Short mmCIF file of C-alpha atoms in Angstrom, two decimals:
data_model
loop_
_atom_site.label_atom_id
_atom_site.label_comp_id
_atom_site.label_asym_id
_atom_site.label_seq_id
_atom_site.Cartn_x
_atom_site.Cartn_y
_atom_site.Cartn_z
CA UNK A 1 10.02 31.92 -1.84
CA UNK A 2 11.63 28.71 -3.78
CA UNK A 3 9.65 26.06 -5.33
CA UNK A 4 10.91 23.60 -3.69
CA UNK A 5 13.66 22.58 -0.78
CA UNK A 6 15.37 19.76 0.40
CA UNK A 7 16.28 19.41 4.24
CA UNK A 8 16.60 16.98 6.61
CA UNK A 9 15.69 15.06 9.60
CA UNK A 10 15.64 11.80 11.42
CA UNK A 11 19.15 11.16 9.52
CA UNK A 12 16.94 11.15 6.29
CA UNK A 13 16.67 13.76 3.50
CA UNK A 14 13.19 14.80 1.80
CA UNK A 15 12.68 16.94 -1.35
CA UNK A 16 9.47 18.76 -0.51
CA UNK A 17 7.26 21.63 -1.90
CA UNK A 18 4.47 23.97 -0.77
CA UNK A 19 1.20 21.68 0.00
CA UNK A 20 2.96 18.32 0.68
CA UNK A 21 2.41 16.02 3.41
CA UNK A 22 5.35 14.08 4.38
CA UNK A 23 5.44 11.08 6.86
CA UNK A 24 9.08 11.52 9.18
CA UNK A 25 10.81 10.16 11.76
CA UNK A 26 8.69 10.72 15.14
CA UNK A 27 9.19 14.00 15.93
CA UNK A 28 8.32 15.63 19.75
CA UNK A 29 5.94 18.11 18.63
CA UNK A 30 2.28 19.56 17.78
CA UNK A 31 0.98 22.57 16.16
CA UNK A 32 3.98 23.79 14.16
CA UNK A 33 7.62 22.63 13.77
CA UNK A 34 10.45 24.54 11.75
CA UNK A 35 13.36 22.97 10.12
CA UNK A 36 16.53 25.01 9.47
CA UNK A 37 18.80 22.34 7.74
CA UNK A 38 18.00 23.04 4.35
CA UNK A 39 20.35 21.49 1.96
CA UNK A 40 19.08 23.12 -1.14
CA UNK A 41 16.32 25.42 -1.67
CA UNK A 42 15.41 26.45 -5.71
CA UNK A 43 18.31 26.96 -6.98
CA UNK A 44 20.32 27.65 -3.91
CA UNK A 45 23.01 24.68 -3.15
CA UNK A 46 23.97 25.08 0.81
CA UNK A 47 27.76 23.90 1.86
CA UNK A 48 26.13 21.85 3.61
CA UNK A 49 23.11 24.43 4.71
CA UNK A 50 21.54 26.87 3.31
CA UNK A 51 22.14 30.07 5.36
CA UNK A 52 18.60 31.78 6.58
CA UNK A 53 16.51 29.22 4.50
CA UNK A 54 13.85 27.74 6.78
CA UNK A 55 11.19 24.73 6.25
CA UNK A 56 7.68 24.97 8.20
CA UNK A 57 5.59 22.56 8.69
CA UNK A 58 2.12 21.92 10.40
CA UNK A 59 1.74 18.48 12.23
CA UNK A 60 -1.34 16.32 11.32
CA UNK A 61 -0.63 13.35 13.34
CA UNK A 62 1.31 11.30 15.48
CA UNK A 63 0.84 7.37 14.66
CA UNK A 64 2.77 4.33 14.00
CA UNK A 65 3.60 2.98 10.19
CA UNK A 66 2.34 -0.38 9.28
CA UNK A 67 3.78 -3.37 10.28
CA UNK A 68 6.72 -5.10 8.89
CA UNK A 69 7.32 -8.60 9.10
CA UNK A 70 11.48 -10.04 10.02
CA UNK A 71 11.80 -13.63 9.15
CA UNK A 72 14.80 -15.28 9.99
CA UNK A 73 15.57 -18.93 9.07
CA UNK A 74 18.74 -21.28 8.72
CA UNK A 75 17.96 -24.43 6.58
CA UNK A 76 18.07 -27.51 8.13
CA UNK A 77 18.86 -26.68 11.55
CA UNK A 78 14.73 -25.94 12.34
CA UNK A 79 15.62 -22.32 12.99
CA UNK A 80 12.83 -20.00 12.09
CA UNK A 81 12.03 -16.87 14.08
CA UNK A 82 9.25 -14.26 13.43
CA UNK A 83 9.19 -10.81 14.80
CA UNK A 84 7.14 -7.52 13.78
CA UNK A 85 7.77 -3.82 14.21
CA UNK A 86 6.18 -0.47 13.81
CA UNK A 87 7.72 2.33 13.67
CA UNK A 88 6.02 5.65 15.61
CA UNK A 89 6.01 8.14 12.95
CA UNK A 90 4.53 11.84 12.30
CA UNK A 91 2.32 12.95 9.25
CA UNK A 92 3.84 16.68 8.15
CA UNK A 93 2.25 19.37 6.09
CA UNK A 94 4.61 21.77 4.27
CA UNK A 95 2.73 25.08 4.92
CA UNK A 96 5.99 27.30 3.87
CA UNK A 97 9.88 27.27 2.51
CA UNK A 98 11.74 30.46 3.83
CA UNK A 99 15.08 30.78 0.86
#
């Protein structure tokens, strides 16, 4: 068992380790998920995965992130426009790393 691994998903990478809780990409799932790209787990370096190294997870919740703000504005042409957007994400627990 490593101390820690890094994988991805979502086109993102996260360094994680036993007990965290992560916030990803939405993901379509509940209960538990299992990620197999693992780009590094301890001291193991994958080219680009690590062969047989797994990442599970529990899923807490599904929910959105808070709300940014896009301003857009030319000067002196009275050009301003205001839009918002969440993003739908999911809350993980690392429950175990498989290395």
């Amino acid at each position: 068992m490593s101390d820690f691994a890094i994988f991805q998903t979502g086109g993102k990478q996260y360094r994680v380790k036993v007990g965290d809780t992560i916030k990803v990409e939405k993901l379509n799932a509940d209960g538990t998920v299992e990620f197999d790209q693992v780009l590094m787990a301890g001291d193991k370096i994958g080219t680009p995965f690590v062969a047989g190294a797994k990442v599970m997870a529990t899923v807490v919740e599904q929910k959105r992130a808070d709300k940014i703000l896009v301003f857009k504005k030319k000067r002196r042409q009275n050009y301003r426009r205001t839009a918002g957007h969440r993003q739908y994400i999911t809350v993980l627990k690392i429950t175990e790393i498989k290395g």
